[in-house]
CSV table of C-alpha atoms in Angstrom, one decimal:
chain,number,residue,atom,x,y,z
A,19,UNK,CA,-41.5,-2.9,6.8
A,20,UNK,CA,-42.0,0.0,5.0
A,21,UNK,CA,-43.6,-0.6,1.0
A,22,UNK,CA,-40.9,-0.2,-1.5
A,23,UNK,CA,-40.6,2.9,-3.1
A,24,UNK,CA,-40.7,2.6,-7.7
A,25,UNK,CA,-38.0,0.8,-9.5
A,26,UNK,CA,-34.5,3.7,-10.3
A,27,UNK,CA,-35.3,5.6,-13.1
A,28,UNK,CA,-31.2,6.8,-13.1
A,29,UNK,CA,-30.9,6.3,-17.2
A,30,UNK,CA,-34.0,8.6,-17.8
A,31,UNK,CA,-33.1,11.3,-16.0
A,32,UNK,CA,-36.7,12.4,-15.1
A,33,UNK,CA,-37.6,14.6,-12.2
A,34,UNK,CA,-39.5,12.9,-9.2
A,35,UNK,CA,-43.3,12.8,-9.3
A,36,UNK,CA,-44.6,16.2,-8.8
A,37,UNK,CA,-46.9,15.8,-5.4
A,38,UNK,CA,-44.4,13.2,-4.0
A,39,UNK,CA,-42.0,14.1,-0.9
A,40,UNK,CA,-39.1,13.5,-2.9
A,41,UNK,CA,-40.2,16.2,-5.7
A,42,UNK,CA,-40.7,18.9,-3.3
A,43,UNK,CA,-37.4,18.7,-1.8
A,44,UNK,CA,-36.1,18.4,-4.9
A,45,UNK,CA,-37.8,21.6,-5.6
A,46,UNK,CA,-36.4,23.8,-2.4
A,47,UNK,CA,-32.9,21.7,-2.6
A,48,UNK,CA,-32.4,23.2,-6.0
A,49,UNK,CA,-33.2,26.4,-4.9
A,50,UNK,CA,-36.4,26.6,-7.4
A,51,UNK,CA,-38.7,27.7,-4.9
A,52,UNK,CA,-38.6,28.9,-1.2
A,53,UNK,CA,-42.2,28.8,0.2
A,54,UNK,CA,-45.2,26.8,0.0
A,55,UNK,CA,-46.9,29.2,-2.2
A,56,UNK,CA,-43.7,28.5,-4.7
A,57,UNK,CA,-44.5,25.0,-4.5
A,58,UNK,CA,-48.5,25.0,-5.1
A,59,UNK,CA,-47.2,28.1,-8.7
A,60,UNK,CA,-44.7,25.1,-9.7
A,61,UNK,CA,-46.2,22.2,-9.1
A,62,UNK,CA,-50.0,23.1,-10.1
A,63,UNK,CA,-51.6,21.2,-7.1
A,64,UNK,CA,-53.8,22.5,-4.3
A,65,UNK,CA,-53.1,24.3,-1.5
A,66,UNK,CA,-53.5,21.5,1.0
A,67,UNK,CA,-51.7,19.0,-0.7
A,68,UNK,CA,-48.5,21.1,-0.8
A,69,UNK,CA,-48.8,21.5,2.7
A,70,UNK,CA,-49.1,17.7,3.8
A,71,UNK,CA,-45.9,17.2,2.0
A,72,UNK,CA,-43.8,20.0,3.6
A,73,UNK,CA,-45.1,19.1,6.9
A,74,UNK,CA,-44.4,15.2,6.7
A,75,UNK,CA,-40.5,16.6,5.6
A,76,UNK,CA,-40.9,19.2,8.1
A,77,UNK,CA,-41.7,16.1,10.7
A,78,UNK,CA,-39.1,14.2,9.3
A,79,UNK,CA,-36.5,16.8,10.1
A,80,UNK,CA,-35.6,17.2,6.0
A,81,UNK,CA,-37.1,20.4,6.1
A,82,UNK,CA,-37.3,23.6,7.9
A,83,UNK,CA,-39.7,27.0,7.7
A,84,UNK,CA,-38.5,30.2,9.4
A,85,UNK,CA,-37.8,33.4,8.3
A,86,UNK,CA,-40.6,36.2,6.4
A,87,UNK,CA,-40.1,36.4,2.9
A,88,UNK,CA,-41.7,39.2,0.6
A,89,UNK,CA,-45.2,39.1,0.5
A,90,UNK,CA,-46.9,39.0,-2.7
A,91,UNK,CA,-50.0,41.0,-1.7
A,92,UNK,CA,-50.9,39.1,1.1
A,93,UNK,CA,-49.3,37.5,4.7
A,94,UNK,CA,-45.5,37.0,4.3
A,95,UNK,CA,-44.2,33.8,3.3
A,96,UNK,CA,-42.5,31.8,6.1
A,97,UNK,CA,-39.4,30.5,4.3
A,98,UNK,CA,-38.5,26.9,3.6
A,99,UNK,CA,-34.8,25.8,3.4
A,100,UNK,CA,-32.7,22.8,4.1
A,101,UNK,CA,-31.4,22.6,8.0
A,102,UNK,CA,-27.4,22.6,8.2
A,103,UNK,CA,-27.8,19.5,10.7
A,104,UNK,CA,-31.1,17.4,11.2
A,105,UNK,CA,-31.1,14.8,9.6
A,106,UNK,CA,-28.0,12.9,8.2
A,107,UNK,CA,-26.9,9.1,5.9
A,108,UNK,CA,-24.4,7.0,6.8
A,109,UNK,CA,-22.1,7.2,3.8
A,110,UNK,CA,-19.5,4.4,3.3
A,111,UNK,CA,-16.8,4.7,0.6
A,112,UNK,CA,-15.5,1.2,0.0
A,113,UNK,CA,-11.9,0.7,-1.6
A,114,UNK,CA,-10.2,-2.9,-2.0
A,115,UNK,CA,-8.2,-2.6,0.8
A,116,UNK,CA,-9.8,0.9,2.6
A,117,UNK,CA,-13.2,2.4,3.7
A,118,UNK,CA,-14.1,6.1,4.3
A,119,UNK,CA,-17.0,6.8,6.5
A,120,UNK,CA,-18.8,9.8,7.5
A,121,UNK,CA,-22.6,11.4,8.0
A,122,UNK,CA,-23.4,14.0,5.4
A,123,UNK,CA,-26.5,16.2,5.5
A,124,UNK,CA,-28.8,17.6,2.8
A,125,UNK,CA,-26.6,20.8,2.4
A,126,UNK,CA,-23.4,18.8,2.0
A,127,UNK,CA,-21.6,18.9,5.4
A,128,UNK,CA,-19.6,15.9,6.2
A,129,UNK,CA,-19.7,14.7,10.0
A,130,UNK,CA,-17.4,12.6,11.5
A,131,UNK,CA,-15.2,11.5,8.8
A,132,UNK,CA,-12.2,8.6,9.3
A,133,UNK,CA,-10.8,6.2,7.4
A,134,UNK,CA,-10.2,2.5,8.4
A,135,UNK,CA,-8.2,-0.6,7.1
A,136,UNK,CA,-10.1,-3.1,5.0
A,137,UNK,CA,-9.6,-5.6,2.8
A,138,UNK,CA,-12.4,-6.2,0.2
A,139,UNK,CA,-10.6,-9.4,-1.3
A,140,UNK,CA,-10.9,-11.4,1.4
A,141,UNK,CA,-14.7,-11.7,0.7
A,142,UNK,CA,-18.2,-10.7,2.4
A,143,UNK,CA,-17.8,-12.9,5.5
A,144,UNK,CA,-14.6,-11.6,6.7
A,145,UNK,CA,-15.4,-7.9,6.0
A,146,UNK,CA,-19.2,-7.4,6.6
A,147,UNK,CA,-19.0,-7.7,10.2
A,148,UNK,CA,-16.3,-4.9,10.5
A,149,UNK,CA,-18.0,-3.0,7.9
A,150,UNK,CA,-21.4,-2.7,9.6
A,151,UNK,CA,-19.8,-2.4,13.2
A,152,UNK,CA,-18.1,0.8,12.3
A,153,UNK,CA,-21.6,2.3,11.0
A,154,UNK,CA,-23.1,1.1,13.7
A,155,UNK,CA,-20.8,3.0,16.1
A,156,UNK,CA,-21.0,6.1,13.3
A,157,UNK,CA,-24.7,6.2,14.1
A,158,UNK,CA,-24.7,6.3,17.5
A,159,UNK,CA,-22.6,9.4,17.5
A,160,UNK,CA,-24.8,10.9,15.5
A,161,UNK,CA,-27.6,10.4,17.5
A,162,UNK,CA,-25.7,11.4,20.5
A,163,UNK,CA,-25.8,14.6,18.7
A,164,UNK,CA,-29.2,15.4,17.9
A,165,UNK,CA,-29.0,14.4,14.5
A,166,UNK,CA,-31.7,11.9,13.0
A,167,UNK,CA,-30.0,9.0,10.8
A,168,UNK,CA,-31.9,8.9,7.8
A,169,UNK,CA,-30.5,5.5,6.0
A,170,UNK,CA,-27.1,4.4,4.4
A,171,UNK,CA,-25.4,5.5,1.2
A,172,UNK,CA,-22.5,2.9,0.2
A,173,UNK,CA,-19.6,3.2,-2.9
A,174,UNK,CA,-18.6,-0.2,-3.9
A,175,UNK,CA,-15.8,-0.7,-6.2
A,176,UNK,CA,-17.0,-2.7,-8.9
A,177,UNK,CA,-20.2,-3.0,-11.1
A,178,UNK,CA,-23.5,-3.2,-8.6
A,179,UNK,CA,-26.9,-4.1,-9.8
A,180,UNK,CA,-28.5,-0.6,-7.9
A,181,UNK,CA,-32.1,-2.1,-8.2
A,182,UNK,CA,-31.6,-5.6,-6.6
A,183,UNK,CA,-28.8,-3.9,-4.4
A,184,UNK,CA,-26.0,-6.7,-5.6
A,185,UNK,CA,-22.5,-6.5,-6.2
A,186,UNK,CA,-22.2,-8.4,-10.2
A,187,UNK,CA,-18.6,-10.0,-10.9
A,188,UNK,CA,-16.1,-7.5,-9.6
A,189,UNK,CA,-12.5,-8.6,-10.2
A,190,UNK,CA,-10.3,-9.6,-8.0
A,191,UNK,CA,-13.1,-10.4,-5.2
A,192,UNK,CA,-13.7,-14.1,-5.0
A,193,UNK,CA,-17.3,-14.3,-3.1
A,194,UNK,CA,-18.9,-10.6,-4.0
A,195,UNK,CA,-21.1,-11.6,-7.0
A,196,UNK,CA,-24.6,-11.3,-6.5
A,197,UNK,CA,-23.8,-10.7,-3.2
A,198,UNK,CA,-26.6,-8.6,-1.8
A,199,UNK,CA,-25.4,-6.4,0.2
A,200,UNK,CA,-27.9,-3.5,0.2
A,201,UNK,CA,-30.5,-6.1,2.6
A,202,UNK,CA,-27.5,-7.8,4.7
A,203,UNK,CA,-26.0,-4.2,6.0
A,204,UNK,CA,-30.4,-3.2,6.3
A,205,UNK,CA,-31.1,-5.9,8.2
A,206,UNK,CA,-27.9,-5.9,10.5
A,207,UNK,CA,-28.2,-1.8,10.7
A,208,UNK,CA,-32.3,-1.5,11.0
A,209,UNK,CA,-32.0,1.6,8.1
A,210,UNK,CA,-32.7,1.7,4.5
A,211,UNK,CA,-29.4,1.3,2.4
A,212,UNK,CA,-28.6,2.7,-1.2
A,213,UNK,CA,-25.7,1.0,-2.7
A,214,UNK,CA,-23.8,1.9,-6.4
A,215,UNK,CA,-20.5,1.8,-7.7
A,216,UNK,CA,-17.9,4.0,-6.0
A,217,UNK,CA,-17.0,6.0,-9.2
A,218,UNK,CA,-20.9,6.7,-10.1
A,219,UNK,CA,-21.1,8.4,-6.4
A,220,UNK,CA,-18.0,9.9,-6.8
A,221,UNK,CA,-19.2,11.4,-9.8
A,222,UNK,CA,-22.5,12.7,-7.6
A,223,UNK,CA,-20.1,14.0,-5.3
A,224,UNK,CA,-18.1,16.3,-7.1
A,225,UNK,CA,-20.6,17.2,-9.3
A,226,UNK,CA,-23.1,18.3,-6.5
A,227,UNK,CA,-20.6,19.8,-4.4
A,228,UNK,CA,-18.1,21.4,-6.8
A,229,UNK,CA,-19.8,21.9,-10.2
A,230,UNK,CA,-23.5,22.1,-9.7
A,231,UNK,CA,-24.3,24.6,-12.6
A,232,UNK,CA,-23.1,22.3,-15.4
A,233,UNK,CA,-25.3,19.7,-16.9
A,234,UNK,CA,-22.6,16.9,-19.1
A,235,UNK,CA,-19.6,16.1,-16.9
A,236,UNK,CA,-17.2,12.8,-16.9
A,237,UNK,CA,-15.3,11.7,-14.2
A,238,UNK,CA,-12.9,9.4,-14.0
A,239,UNK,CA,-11.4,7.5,-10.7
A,240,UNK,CA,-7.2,6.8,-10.5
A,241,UNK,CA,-6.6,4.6,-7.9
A,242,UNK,CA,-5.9,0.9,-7.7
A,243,UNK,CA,-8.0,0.4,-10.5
A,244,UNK,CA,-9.5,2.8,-12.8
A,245,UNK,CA,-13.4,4.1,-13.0
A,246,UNK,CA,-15.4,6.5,-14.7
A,247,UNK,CA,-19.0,7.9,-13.6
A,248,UNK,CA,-21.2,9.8,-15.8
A,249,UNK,CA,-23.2,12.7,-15.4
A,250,UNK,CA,-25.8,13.6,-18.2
A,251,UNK,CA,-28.5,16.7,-18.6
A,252,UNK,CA,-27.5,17.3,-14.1
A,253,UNK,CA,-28.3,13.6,-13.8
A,254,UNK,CA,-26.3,10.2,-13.1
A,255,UNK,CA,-26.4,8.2,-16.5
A,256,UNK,CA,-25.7,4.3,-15.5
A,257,UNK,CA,-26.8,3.1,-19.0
A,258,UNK,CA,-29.0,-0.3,-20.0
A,259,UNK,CA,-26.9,-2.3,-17.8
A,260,UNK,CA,-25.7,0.2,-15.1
A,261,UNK,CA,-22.2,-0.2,-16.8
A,262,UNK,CA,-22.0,2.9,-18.2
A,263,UNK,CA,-18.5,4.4,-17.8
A,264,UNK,CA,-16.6,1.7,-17.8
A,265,UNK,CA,-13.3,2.8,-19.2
A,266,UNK,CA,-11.7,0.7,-17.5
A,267,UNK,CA,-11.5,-2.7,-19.5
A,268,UNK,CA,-11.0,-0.7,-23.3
A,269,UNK,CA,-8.1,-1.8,-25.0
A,270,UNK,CA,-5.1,0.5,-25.7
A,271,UNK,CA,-2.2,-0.5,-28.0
A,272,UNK,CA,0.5,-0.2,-25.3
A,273,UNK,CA,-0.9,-2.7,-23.0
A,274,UNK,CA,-0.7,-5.2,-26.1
A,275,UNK,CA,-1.0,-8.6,-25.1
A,276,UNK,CA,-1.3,-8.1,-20.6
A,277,UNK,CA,-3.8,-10.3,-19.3
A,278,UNK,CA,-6.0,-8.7,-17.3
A,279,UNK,CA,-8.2,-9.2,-14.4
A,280,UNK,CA,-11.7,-9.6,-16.5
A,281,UNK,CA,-10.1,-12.6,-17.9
A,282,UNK,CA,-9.5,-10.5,-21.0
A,283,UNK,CA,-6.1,-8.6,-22.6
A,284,UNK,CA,-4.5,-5.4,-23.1
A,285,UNK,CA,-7.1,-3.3,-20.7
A,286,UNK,CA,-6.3,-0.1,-19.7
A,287,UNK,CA,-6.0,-0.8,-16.3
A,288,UNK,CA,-3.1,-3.2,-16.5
A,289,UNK,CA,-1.3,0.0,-17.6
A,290,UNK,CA,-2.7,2.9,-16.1
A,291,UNK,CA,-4.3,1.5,-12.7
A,292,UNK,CA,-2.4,2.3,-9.3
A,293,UNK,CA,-1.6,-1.7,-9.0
A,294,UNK,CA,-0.1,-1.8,-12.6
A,295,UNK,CA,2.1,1.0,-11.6
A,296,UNK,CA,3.2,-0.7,-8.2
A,297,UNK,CA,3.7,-3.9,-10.1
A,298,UNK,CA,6.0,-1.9,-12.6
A,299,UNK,CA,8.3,-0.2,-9.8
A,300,UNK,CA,8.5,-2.9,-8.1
A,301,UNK,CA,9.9,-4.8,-11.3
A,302,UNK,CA,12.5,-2.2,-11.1
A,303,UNK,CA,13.2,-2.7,-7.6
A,304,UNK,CA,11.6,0.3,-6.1
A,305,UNK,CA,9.6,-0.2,-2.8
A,306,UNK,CA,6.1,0.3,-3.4
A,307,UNK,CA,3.4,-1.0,-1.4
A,308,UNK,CA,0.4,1.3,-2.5
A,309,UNK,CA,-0.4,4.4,-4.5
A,310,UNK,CA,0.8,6.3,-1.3
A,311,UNK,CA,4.0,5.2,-2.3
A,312,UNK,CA,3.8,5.9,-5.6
A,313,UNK,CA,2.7,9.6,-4.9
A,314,UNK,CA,5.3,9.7,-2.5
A,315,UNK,CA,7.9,8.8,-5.1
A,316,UNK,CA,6.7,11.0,-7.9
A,317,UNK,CA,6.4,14.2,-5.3
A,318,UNK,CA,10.2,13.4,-4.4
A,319,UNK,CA,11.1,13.6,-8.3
A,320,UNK,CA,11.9,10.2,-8.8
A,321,UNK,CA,12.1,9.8,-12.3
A,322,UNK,CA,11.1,6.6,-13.1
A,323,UNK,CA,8.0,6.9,-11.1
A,324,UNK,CA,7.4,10.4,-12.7
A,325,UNK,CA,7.8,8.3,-16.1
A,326,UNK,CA,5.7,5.9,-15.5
A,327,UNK,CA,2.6,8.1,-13.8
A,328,UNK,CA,3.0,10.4,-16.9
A,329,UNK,CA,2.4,7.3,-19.0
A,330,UNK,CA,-0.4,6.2,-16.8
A,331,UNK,CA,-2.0,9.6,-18.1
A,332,UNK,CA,-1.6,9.9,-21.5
A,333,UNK,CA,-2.7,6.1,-21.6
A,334,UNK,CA,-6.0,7.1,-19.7
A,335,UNK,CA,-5.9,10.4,-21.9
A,336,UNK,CA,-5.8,8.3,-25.1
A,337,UNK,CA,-9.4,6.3,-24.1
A,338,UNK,CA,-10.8,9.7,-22.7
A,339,UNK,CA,-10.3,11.5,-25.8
A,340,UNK,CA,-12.9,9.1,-27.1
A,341,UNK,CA,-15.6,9.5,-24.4
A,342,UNK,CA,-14.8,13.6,-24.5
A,343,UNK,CA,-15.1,13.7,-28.5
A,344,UNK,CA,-18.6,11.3,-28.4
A,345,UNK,CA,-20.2,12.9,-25.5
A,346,UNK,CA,-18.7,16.6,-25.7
A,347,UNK,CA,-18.9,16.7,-21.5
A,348,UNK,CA,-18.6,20.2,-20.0
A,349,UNK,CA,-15.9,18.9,-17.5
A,350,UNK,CA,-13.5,15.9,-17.3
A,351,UNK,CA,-12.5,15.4,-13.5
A,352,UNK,CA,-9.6,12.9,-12.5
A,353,UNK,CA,-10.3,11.6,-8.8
A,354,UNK,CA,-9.0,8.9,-6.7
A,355,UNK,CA,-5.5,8.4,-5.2
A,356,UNK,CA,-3.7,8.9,-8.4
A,357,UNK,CA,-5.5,12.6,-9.6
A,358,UNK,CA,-3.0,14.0,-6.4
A,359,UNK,CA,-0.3,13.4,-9.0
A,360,UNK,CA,0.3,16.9,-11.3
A,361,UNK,CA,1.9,14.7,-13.9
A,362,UNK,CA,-0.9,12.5,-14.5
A,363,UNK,CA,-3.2,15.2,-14.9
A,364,UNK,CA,-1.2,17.4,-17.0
A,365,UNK,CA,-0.6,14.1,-18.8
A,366,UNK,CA,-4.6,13.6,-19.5
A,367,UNK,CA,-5.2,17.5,-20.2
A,368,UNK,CA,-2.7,17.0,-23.3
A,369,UNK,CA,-3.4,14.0,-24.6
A,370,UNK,CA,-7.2,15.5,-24.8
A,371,UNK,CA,-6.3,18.5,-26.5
A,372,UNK,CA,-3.8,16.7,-28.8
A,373,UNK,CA,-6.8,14.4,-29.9
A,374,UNK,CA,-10.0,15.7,-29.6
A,375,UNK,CA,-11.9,17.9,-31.8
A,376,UNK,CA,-11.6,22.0,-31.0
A,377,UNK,CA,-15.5,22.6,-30.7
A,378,UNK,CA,-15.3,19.6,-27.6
A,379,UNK,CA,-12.5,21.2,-25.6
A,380,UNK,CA,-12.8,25.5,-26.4
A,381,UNK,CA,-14.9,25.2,-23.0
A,382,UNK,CA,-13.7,22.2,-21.6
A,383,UNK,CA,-12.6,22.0,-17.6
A,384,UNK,CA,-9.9,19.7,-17.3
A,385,UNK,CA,-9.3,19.1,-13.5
A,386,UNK,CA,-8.5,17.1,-10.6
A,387,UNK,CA,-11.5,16.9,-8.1
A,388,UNK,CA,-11.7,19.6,-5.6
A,389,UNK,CA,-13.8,17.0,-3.0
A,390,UNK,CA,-10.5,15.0,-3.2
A,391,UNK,CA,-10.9,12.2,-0.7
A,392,UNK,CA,-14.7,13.0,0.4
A,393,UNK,CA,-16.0,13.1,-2.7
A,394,UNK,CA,-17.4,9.2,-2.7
A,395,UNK,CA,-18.8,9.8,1.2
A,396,UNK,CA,-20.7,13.5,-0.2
A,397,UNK,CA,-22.4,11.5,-3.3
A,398,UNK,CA,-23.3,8.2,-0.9
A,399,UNK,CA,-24.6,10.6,1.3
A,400,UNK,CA,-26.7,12.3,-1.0
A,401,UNK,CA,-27.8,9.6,-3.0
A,402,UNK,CA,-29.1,7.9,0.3
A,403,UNK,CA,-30.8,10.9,1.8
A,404,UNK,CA,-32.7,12.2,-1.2
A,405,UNK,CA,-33.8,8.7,-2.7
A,406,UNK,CA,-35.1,7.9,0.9
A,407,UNK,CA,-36.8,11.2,1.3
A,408,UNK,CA,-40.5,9.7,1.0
A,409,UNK,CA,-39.5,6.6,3.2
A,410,UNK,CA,-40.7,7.2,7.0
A,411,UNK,CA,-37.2,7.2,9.8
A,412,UNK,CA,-36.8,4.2,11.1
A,413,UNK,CA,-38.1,3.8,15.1
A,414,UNK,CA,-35.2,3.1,16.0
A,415,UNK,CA,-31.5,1.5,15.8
A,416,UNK,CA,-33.6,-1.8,13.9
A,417,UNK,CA,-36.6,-1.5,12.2
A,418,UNK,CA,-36.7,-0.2,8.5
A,419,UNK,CA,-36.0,-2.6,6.0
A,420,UNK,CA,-33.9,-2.1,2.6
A,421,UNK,CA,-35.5,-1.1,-0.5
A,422,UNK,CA,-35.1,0.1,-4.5
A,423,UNK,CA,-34.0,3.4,-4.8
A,424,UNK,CA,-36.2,6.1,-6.6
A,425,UNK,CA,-34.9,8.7,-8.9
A,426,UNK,CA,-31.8,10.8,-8.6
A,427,UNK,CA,-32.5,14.1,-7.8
A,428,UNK,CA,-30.9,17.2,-9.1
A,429,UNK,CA,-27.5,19.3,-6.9
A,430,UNK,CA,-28.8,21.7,-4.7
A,431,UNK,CA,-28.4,25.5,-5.9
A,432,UNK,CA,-24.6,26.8,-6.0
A,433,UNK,CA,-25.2,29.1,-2.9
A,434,UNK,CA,-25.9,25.9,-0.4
A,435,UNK,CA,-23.7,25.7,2.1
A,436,UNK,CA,-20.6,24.1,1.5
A,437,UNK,CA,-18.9,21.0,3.2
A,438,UNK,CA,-17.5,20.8,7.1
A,439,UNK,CA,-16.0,17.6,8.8
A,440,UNK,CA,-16.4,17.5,12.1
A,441,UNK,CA,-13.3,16.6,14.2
């Protein structure tokens, strides 16, 4: 079992180590530097130490050299860069009653991509099995194609403890608290496993793949229930208590006196969430089983559907112009199921220009997320493979144990190559 690596540092927001494998890939990920002679200008160390460290992630397929670069007055640098394929995560996006697999390398392709049926609710002994099967039969197709499986990246909707590796009182899952799910898919998979809350990696996602060159960006996940991840100064912010970004459960005068699933009243999501907007059509007698059906609805012009989606956004508008005009973000980015729907974005963009102040929202990108449904899978995926770039591959199928991720590192340069999903 492999020693486990620091404790997260994911509220500081400082840079790995310098020496450490995770700092030089860091370094040649964001394109910073491009040879080992870059490395031992930027990092200040000697000669030989720079070059243990590229050749243990040279060994451990996270980095390549080959090309000539221009020579500084002496032999031309071979070139160091990030291989297209090599080595890959597992990435696992859970939803309630869905989860999104796929492999995604360090340059952001996503392999093998699907989507199965699974229902959260029903607990960790119904679902884990099914769970690690399906990664289990990812893996071996990724090994079937050359590609060296670095570890496991997971989304979990609701709050996770990202040092212990625990899922901490998410509603609506009787049996998921202080579940620790991070060493029971390790020790059934034989890999390292990362696991945080789906909207933090979504926020990873889109930020790494879509808007890598700005440093303050909030986004926020519309789907059955509502989430928010934060990125701060290019880094995930979880706050003291990893809960930072929880929109969800702030109280908005429309929802007035709804109980909610926290056990508390008038939350946002018992108004704005994809199940309070099923709940309302089918109160009207509309059959809706999902927000599928909802988007269905509101893309066929129904107007009730329309109505309510529009409210959905100026509700979730309402709570974000608080966030935008406290933080002053660069970009606000609506994800998840819901975002599909033009009238809940437009809904959002308005209510944030109605309330917040002129300075926050001159610059401000309003959007919905260009990653769309991969965006949890890219930020698993990158989480897992950078955090575990100092932790040796596993022998085999079974061997490496779980551990405590190490510090988020920063998106690569805008000029990596972007995503591709393999058949």
């Amino acid at each position: 079992m492999p020693p486990a690596p620091p404790p997260p540092d994911g509220q500081s927001g400082r840079a790995a180590p310098a020496g450490t494998a995770a700092r030089v890939l860091e370094l040649v990920a964001s394109g910073a530097v491009s040879s080992r002679a870059d490395l031992v200008r930027e990092l200040g160390l000697a000669a030989s130490t720079v070059s243990a460290r590229v050749q243990e992630l040279v060994d451990q397929g996270l980095l390549t050299e080959d090309g000539e670069g221009t020579s500084r007055g002496g032999r031309r640098p071979r070139l160091l860069r990030i291989p297209d394929e090599g080595a890959v995560a597992l990435a696992a996006d859970l939803g309630s009653h869905h989860m999104r697999l796929g492999a995604v390398s360090l340059t952001g392709n996503a392999f093998d991509t699907e989507e199965h049926a699974l229902d959260l609710t029903e607990g960790p002994a119904a679902t884990l099995g099914v769970l690690t099967s399906r990664l289990a039969e990812l893996a071996a197709r990724q090994r079937s194609a050359g590609r060296t499986v670095r570890g496991v990246g997971v989304g979990f909707p609701g709050p996770v403890d990202t040092a212990g590796g625990q899922v901490v009182a998410p509603s609506r899952m009787p049996g998921w608290h202080l579940y620790p799910l991070r060493d029971r898919l390790a020790e059934q998979l034989g890999l390292p496993v990362l696991v945080d809350n789906d909207a933090n990696v979504m926020a990873l996602g889109e930020h790494r793949a879509t808007h890598p060159g700005l440093h303050h960006l909030v986004l926020v996940k519309a789907g059955r229930g509502i989430g928010s991840g934060v990125i701060s100064h290019g880094r995930l912010y979880r706050g003291a208590g990893g809960a930072a970004g929880d929109i969800s459960h702030v109280r908005v005068e429309a929802a007035a006196e709804r109980p909610c699933s926290c056990g508390n009243i008038g939350c946002l999501e018992t108004v704005a969430s994809g199940a309070a907007l099923v709940a309302a059509l089918r109160e009207r007698g509309l059959p809706v089983g999902g927000a599928a059906d909802v988007l269905r609805l509101v893309q066929d012009g129904d107007p009730q559907a329309t109505t309510l989606v529009r409210q959905a956004g100026r509700h979730i508008g309402t709570v974000l112009s608080v966030v935008v005009n406290f933080f002053n973000p660069q970009a606000v980015v609506l994800g998840g199921a819901l975002a599909e729907a033009e009238p809940l974005v437009a809904a959002v963009r308005g209510m944030l220009y109605e309330r917040c102040l002129p300075v926050t929202t001159s610059e401000l990108v309003i959007t919905a997320s260009a990653t769309g449904a991969d965006a949890g899978l890219l930020g698993a995926g990158h989480a897992a493979l950078r955090e575990l770039a100092a932790v040796p591959p596993p022998a085999g199928p079974a061997g490496s144990a779980a551990h405590s991720p190490t510090p988020d590192l920063p998106s690569p340069a805008p000029s990596t190559p972007g995503r591709e999903t393999a058949p």
